[in-house]
Amino acid sequence: MVASDGGVFTFGDAAFFGSMGGQKLNAPIVGMAPTPDGNGYWLAAGDGGVFSFGDAGFRGPPGG
């Protein structure tokens, strides 16, 4: 689970790979997606910013 401030919370056997909690964000986090193997995740901010954790690859900032 992810909060709008970027904090990530894990439950059960879900692994924690990092978070943006406590960091200054330009826009709130609005979504989260796991990697196919479950060993990472991406956080998406309302301004299009993407943050990657674990084995989630960073493919650069969004265009425009």
mmCIF file of N, CA, C and O in Angstrom:
data_model
loop_
_atom_site.group_PDB
_atom_site.id
_atom_site.type_symbol
_atom_site.label_atom_id
_atom_site.label_comp_id
_atom_site.label_asym_id
_atom_site.label_seq_id
_atom_site.Cartn_x
_atom_site.Cartn_y
_atom_site.Cartn_z
ATOM 1 N N MET A 1 0.854 -1.163 0.000
ATOM 2 C CA MET A 1 0.000 0.000 0.000
ATOM 3 C C MET A 1 0.902 1.230 0.000
ATOM 4 O O MET A 1 1.969 1.226 0.618
ATOM 5 N N VAL A 2 0.460 2.264 -0.705
ATOM 6 C CA VAL A 2 1.233 3.504 -0.754
ATOM 7 C C VAL A 2 0.350 4.679 -0.341
ATOM 8 O O VAL A 2 -0.832 4.727 -0.662
ATOM 9 N N ALA A 3 0.940 5.610 0.395
ATOM 10 C CA ALA A 3 0.240 6.822 0.822
ATOM 11 C C ALA A 3 0.589 7.964 -0.130
ATOM 12 O O ALA A 3 1.578 7.908 -0.862
ATOM 13 N N SER A 4 -0.200 9.006 -0.109
ATOM 14 C CA SER A 4 0.021 10.138 -1.008
ATOM 15 C C SER A 4 1.361 10.839 -0.772
ATOM 16 O O SER A 4 1.896 11.468 -1.677
ATOM 17 N N ASP A 5 1.940 10.684 0.425
ATOM 18 C CA ASP A 5 3.245 11.296 0.697
ATOM 19 C C ASP A 5 4.408 10.406 0.265
ATOM 20 O O ASP A 5 5.566 10.749 0.466
ATOM 21 N N GLY A 6 4.109 9.242 -0.332
ATOM 22 C CA GLY A 6 5.144 8.343 -0.825
ATOM 23 C C GLY A 6 5.554 7.255 0.143
ATOM 24 O O GLY A 6 6.398 6.432 -0.178
ATOM 25 N N GLY A 7 4.956 7.233 1.325
ATOM 26 C CA GLY A 7 5.252 6.164 2.271
ATOM 27 C C GLY A 7 4.681 4.845 1.770
ATOM 28 O O GLY A 7 3.569 4.801 1.259
ATOM 29 N N VAL A 8 5.466 3.766 1.895
ATOM 30 C CA VAL A 8 5.035 2.436 1.463
ATOM 31 C C VAL A 8 4.854 1.570 2.698
ATOM 32 O O VAL A 8 5.711 1.555 3.593
ATOM 33 N N PHE A 9 3.756 0.837 2.737
ATOM 34 C CA PHE A 9 3.432 -0.032 3.863
ATOM 35 C C PHE A 9 3.251 -1.453 3.342
ATOM 36 O O PHE A 9 2.551 -1.661 2.355
ATOM 37 N N THR A 10 3.898 -2.413 3.984
ATOM 38 C CA THR A 10 3.803 -3.805 3.550
ATOM 39 C C THR A 10 3.052 -4.621 4.590
ATOM 40 O O THR A 10 3.120 -4.352 5.783
ATOM 41 N N PHE A 11 2.364 -5.633 4.093
ATOM 42 C CA PHE A 11 1.590 -6.528 4.952
ATOM 43 C C PHE A 11 1.830 -7.959 4.505
ATOM 44 O O PHE A 11 2.123 -8.203 3.320
ATOM 45 N N GLY A 12 1.688 -8.904 5.430
ATOM 46 C CA GLY A 12 1.867 -10.305 5.078
ATOM 47 C C GLY A 12 3.270 -10.572 4.569
ATOM 48 O O GLY A 12 4.244 -10.117 5.150
ATOM 49 N N ASP A 13 3.372 -11.252 3.434
ATOM 50 C CA ASP A 13 4.692 -11.580 2.889
ATOM 51 C C ASP A 13 5.174 -10.579 1.837
ATOM 52 O O ASP A 13 6.158 -10.822 1.140
ATOM 53 N N ALA A 14 4.509 -9.443 1.724
ATOM 54 C CA ALA A 14 4.939 -8.409 0.784
ATOM 55 C C ALA A 14 6.285 -7.841 1.233
ATOM 56 O O ALA A 14 6.488 -7.558 2.410
ATOM 57 N N ALA A 15 7.210 -7.676 0.299
ATOM 58 C CA ALA A 15 8.546 -7.164 0.610
ATOM 59 C C ALA A 15 8.589 -5.639 0.492
ATOM 60 O O ALA A 15 7.898 -5.053 -0.330
ATOM 61 N N PHE A 16 9.422 -5.016 1.327
ATOM 62 C CA PHE A 16 9.639 -3.573 1.291
ATOM 63 C C PHE A 16 10.936 -3.311 0.548
ATOM 64 O O PHE A 16 11.988 -3.854 0.893
ATOM 65 N N PHE A 17 10.880 -2.459 -0.497
ATOM 66 C CA PHE A 17 12.063 -2.139 -1.282
ATOM 67 C C PHE A 17 12.439 -0.659 -1.205
ATOM 68 O O PHE A 17 13.391 -0.239 -1.846
ATOM 69 N N GLY A 18 11.706 0.120 -0.442
ATOM 70 C CA GLY A 18 11.988 1.537 -0.303
ATOM 71 C C GLY A 18 10.740 2.367 -0.499
ATOM 72 O O GLY A 18 9.684 1.851 -0.867
ATOM 73 N N SER A 19 10.866 3.670 -0.230
ATOM 74 C CA SER A 19 9.721 4.569 -0.356
ATOM 75 C C SER A 19 10.207 5.996 -0.530
ATOM 76 O O SER A 19 11.402 6.266 -0.439
ATOM 77 N N MET A 20 9.277 6.885 -0.758
ATOM 78 C CA MET A 20 9.567 8.313 -0.841
ATOM 79 C C MET A 20 9.113 9.028 0.425
ATOM 80 O O MET A 20 9.154 10.251 0.485
ATOM 81 N N GLY A 21 8.679 8.302 1.417
ATOM 82 C CA GLY A 21 8.253 8.888 2.682
ATOM 83 C C GLY A 21 9.345 9.763 3.265
ATOM 84 O O GLY A 21 10.512 9.386 3.295
ATOM 85 N N GLY A 22 9.004 10.959 3.681
ATOM 86 C CA GLY A 22 9.961 11.891 4.254
ATOM 87 C C GLY A 22 10.717 12.713 3.225
ATOM 88 O O GLY A 22 11.509 13.577 3.592
ATOM 89 N N GLN A 23 10.488 12.457 1.934
ATOM 90 C CA GLN A 23 11.142 13.218 0.870
ATOM 91 C C GLN A 23 10.198 14.302 0.361
ATOM 92 O O GLN A 23 8.985 14.137 0.395
ATOM 93 N N LYS A 24 10.764 15.383 -0.148
ATOM 94 C CA LYS A 24 9.938 16.443 -0.720
ATOM 95 C C LYS A 24 9.478 16.006 -2.103
ATOM 96 O O LYS A 24 10.288 15.662 -2.960
ATOM 97 N N LEU A 25 8.171 15.986 -2.298
ATOM 98 C CA LEU A 25 7.588 15.631 -3.590
ATOM 99 C C LEU A 25 6.933 16.858 -4.205
ATOM 100 O O LEU A 25 6.360 17.678 -3.492
ATOM 101 N N ASN A 26 6.975 16.967 -5.524
ATOM 102 C CA ASN A 26 6.313 18.077 -6.208
ATOM 103 C C ASN A 26 4.809 17.850 -6.331
ATOM 104 O O ASN A 26 4.051 18.800 -6.517
ATOM 105 N N ALA A 27 4.393 16.587 -6.271
ATOM 106 C CA ALA A 27 2.975 16.227 -6.373
ATOM 107 C C ALA A 27 2.762 14.936 -5.587
ATOM 108 O O ALA A 27 3.695 14.159 -5.410
ATOM 109 N N PRO A 28 1.558 14.694 -5.102
ATOM 110 C CA PRO A 28 1.289 13.482 -4.340
ATOM 111 C C PRO A 28 1.429 12.223 -5.193
ATOM 112 O O PRO A 28 1.250 12.252 -6.412
ATOM 113 N N ILE A 29 1.727 11.124 -4.532
ATOM 114 C CA ILE A 29 1.740 9.821 -5.180
ATOM 115 C C ILE A 29 0.289 9.401 -5.410
ATOM 116 O O ILE A 29 -0.549 9.495 -4.508
ATOM 117 N N VAL A 30 0.001 8.954 -6.624
ATOM 118 C CA VAL A 30 -1.381 8.597 -6.978
ATOM 119 C C VAL A 30 -1.525 7.142 -7.411
ATOM 120 O O VAL A 30 -2.636 6.665 -7.633
ATOM 121 N N GLY A 31 -0.403 6.424 -7.544
ATOM 122 C CA GLY A 31 -0.504 5.035 -7.976
ATOM 123 C C GLY A 31 0.757 4.258 -7.684
ATOM 124 O O GLY A 31 1.818 4.823 -7.408
ATOM 125 N N MET A 32 0.604 2.936 -7.734
ATOM 126 C CA MET A 32 1.705 2.017 -7.472
ATOM 127 C C MET A 32 1.497 0.796 -8.351
ATOM 128 O O MET A 32 0.365 0.347 -8.539
ATOM 129 N N ALA A 33 2.593 0.250 -8.902
ATOM 130 C CA ALA A 33 2.503 -0.952 -9.728
ATOM 131 C C ALA A 33 3.673 -1.867 -9.403
ATOM 132 O O ALA A 33 4.813 -1.398 -9.293
ATOM 133 N N PRO A 34 3.417 -3.167 -9.249
ATOM 134 C CA PRO A 34 4.499 -4.107 -8.966
ATOM 135 C C PRO A 34 5.218 -4.528 -10.250
ATOM 136 O O PRO A 34 4.652 -4.464 -11.345
ATOM 137 N N THR A 35 6.453 -4.983 -10.122
ATOM 138 C CA THR A 35 7.149 -5.595 -11.253
ATOM 139 C C THR A 35 6.556 -6.983 -11.474
ATOM 140 O O THR A 35 5.943 -7.554 -10.561
ATOM 141 N N PRO A 36 6.729 -7.553 -12.664
ATOM 142 C CA PRO A 36 6.155 -8.877 -12.940
ATOM 143 C C PRO A 36 6.596 -9.971 -11.972
ATOM 144 O O PRO A 36 5.805 -10.856 -11.635
ATOM 145 N N ASP A 37 7.854 -9.905 -11.496
ATOM 146 C CA ASP A 37 8.329 -10.952 -10.584
ATOM 147 C C ASP A 37 8.062 -10.635 -9.113
ATOM 148 O O ASP A 37 8.382 -11.433 -8.236
ATOM 149 N N GLY A 38 7.495 -9.460 -8.826
ATOM 150 C CA GLY A 38 7.176 -9.094 -7.452
ATOM 151 C C GLY A 38 8.367 -8.632 -6.629
ATOM 152 O O GLY A 38 8.251 -8.460 -5.420
ATOM 153 N N ASN A 39 9.507 -8.398 -7.266
ATOM 154 C CA ASN A 39 10.702 -7.975 -6.541
ATOM 155 C C ASN A 39 10.994 -6.492 -6.679
ATOM 156 O O ASN A 39 12.143 -6.062 -6.588
ATOM 157 N N GLY A 40 9.966 -5.711 -6.888
ATOM 158 C CA GLY A 40 10.106 -4.268 -6.986
ATOM 159 C C GLY A 40 8.776 -3.634 -7.308
ATOM 160 O O GLY A 40 7.767 -4.327 -7.480
ATOM 161 N N TYR A 41 8.777 -2.303 -7.385
ATOM 162 C CA TYR A 41 7.560 -1.569 -7.715
ATOM 163 C C TYR A 41 7.901 -0.164 -8.160
ATOM 164 O O TYR A 41 8.993 0.331 -7.927
ATOM 165 N N TRP A 42 6.945 0.428 -8.834
ATOM 166 C CA TRP A 42 7.034 1.821 -9.265
ATOM 167 C C TRP A 42 5.979 2.612 -8.508
ATOM 168 O O TRP A 42 4.863 2.135 -8.286
ATOM 169 N N LEU A 43 6.301 3.845 -8.129
ATOM 170 C CA LEU A 43 5.340 4.784 -7.572
ATOM 171 C C LEU A 43 5.146 5.883 -8.606
ATOM 172 O O LEU A 43 6.127 6.376 -9.182
ATOM 173 N N ALA A 44 3.913 6.273 -8.846
ATOM 174 C CA ALA A 44 3.602 7.315 -9.821
ATOM 175 C C ALA A 44 3.019 8.527 -9.103
ATOM 176 O O ALA A 44 2.093 8.395 -8.299
ATOM 177 N N ALA A 45 3.559 9.698 -9.401
ATOM 178 C CA ALA A 45 3.081 10.942 -8.813
ATOM 179 C C ALA A 45 2.097 11.623 -9.757
ATOM 180 O O ALA A 45 2.092 11.363 -10.960
ATOM 181 N N GLY A 46 1.287 12.485 -9.203
ATOM 182 C CA GLY A 46 0.272 13.198 -9.963
ATOM 183 C C GLY A 46 0.825 14.081 -11.063
ATOM 184 O O GLY A 46 0.121 14.409 -12.007
ATOM 185 N N ASP A 47 2.086 14.474 -10.981
ATOM 186 C CA ASP A 47 2.689 15.308 -12.016
ATOM 187 C C ASP A 47 3.419 14.495 -13.079
ATOM 188 O O ASP A 47 4.111 15.036 -13.921
ATOM 189 N N GLY A 48 3.288 13.163 -13.016
ATOM 190 C CA GLY A 48 3.941 12.292 -13.993
ATOM 191 C C GLY A 48 5.275 11.738 -13.544
ATOM 192 O O GLY A 48 5.875 10.938 -14.252
ATOM 193 N N GLY A 49 5.744 12.149 -12.399
ATOM 194 C CA GLY A 49 6.997 11.610 -11.874
ATOM 195 C C GLY A 49 6.855 10.134 -11.542
ATOM 196 O O GLY A 49 5.802 9.692 -11.080
ATOM 197 N N VAL A 50 7.904 9.361 -11.801
ATOM 198 C CA VAL A 50 7.914 7.934 -11.514
ATOM 199 C C VAL A 50 9.143 7.627 -10.675
ATOM 200 O O VAL A 50 10.248 8.075 -10.982
ATOM 201 N N PHE A 51 8.951 6.836 -9.617
ATOM 202 C CA PHE A 51 10.023 6.438 -8.717
ATOM 203 C C PHE A 51 10.086 4.920 -8.713
ATOM 204 O O PHE A 51 9.058 4.253 -8.570
ATOM 205 N N SER A 52 11.282 4.356 -8.889
ATOM 206 C CA SER A 52 11.416 2.902 -8.977
ATOM 207 C C SER A 52 12.183 2.352 -7.785
ATOM 208 O O SER A 52 13.120 2.985 -7.285
ATOM 209 N N PHE A 53 11.787 1.162 -7.354
ATOM 210 C CA PHE A 53 12.384 0.504 -6.195
ATOM 211 C C PHE A 53 12.546 -0.979 -6.485
ATOM 212 O O PHE A 53 11.795 -1.552 -7.270
ATOM 213 N N GLY A 54 13.516 -1.614 -5.816
ATOM 214 C CA GLY A 54 13.768 -3.033 -6.054
ATOM 215 C C GLY A 54 14.287 -3.230 -7.466
ATOM 216 O O GLY A 54 15.131 -2.465 -7.940
ATOM 217 N N ASP A 55 13.763 -4.245 -8.175
ATOM 218 C CA ASP A 55 14.234 -4.497 -9.537
ATOM 219 C C ASP A 55 13.434 -3.748 -10.601
ATOM 220 O O ASP A 55 13.579 -4.014 -11.788
ATOM 221 N N ALA A 56 12.624 -2.794 -10.171
ATOM 222 C CA ALA A 56 11.873 -1.961 -11.133
ATOM 223 C C ALA A 56 12.857 -1.027 -11.832
ATOM 224 O O ALA A 56 13.542 -0.242 -11.189
ATOM 225 N N GLY A 57 12.945 -1.141 -13.148
ATOM 226 C CA GLY A 57 13.864 -0.296 -13.898
ATOM 227 C C GLY A 57 13.349 1.121 -14.054
ATOM 228 O O GLY A 57 12.155 1.342 -14.196
ATOM 229 N N PHE A 58 14.270 2.062 -14.008
ATOM 230 C CA PHE A 58 13.910 3.469 -14.247
ATOM 231 C C PHE A 58 14.183 3.755 -15.707
ATOM 232 O O PHE A 58 15.285 3.572 -16.187
ATOM 233 N N ARG A 59 13.179 4.192 -16.428
ATOM 234 C CA ARG A 59 13.311 4.410 -17.861
ATOM 235 C C ARG A 59 13.305 5.889 -18.237
ATOM 236 O O ARG A 59 12.995 6.258 -19.343
ATOM 237 N N GLY A 60 13.625 6.729 -17.275
ATOM 238 C CA GLY A 60 13.725 8.161 -17.529
ATOM 239 C C GLY A 60 12.441 8.899 -17.200
ATOM 240 O O GLY A 60 11.399 8.292 -16.967
ATOM 241 N N PRO A 61 12.528 10.237 -17.163
ATOM 242 C CA PRO A 61 11.353 11.036 -16.832
ATOM 243 C C PRO A 61 10.364 11.045 -17.994
ATOM 244 O O PRO A 61 10.736 10.781 -19.133
ATOM 245 N N PRO A 62 9.098 11.346 -17.691
ATOM 246 C CA PRO A 62 8.109 11.425 -18.760
ATOM 247 C C PRO A 62 8.403 12.602 -19.686
ATOM 248 O O PRO A 62 8.952 13.610 -19.239
ATOM 249 N N GLY A 63 8.060 12.457 -20.928
ATOM 250 C CA GLY A 63 8.271 13.559 -21.873
ATOM 251 C C GLY A 63 7.238 14.657 -21.685
ATOM 252 O O GLY A 63 6.099 14.398 -21.335
ATOM 253 N N GLY A 64 7.667 15.897 -21.884
ATOM 254 C CA GLY A 64 6.739 17.031 -21.850
ATOM 255 C C GLY A 64 6.218 17.321 -20.502
ATOM 256 O O GLY A 64 5.293 18.025 -20.297
#
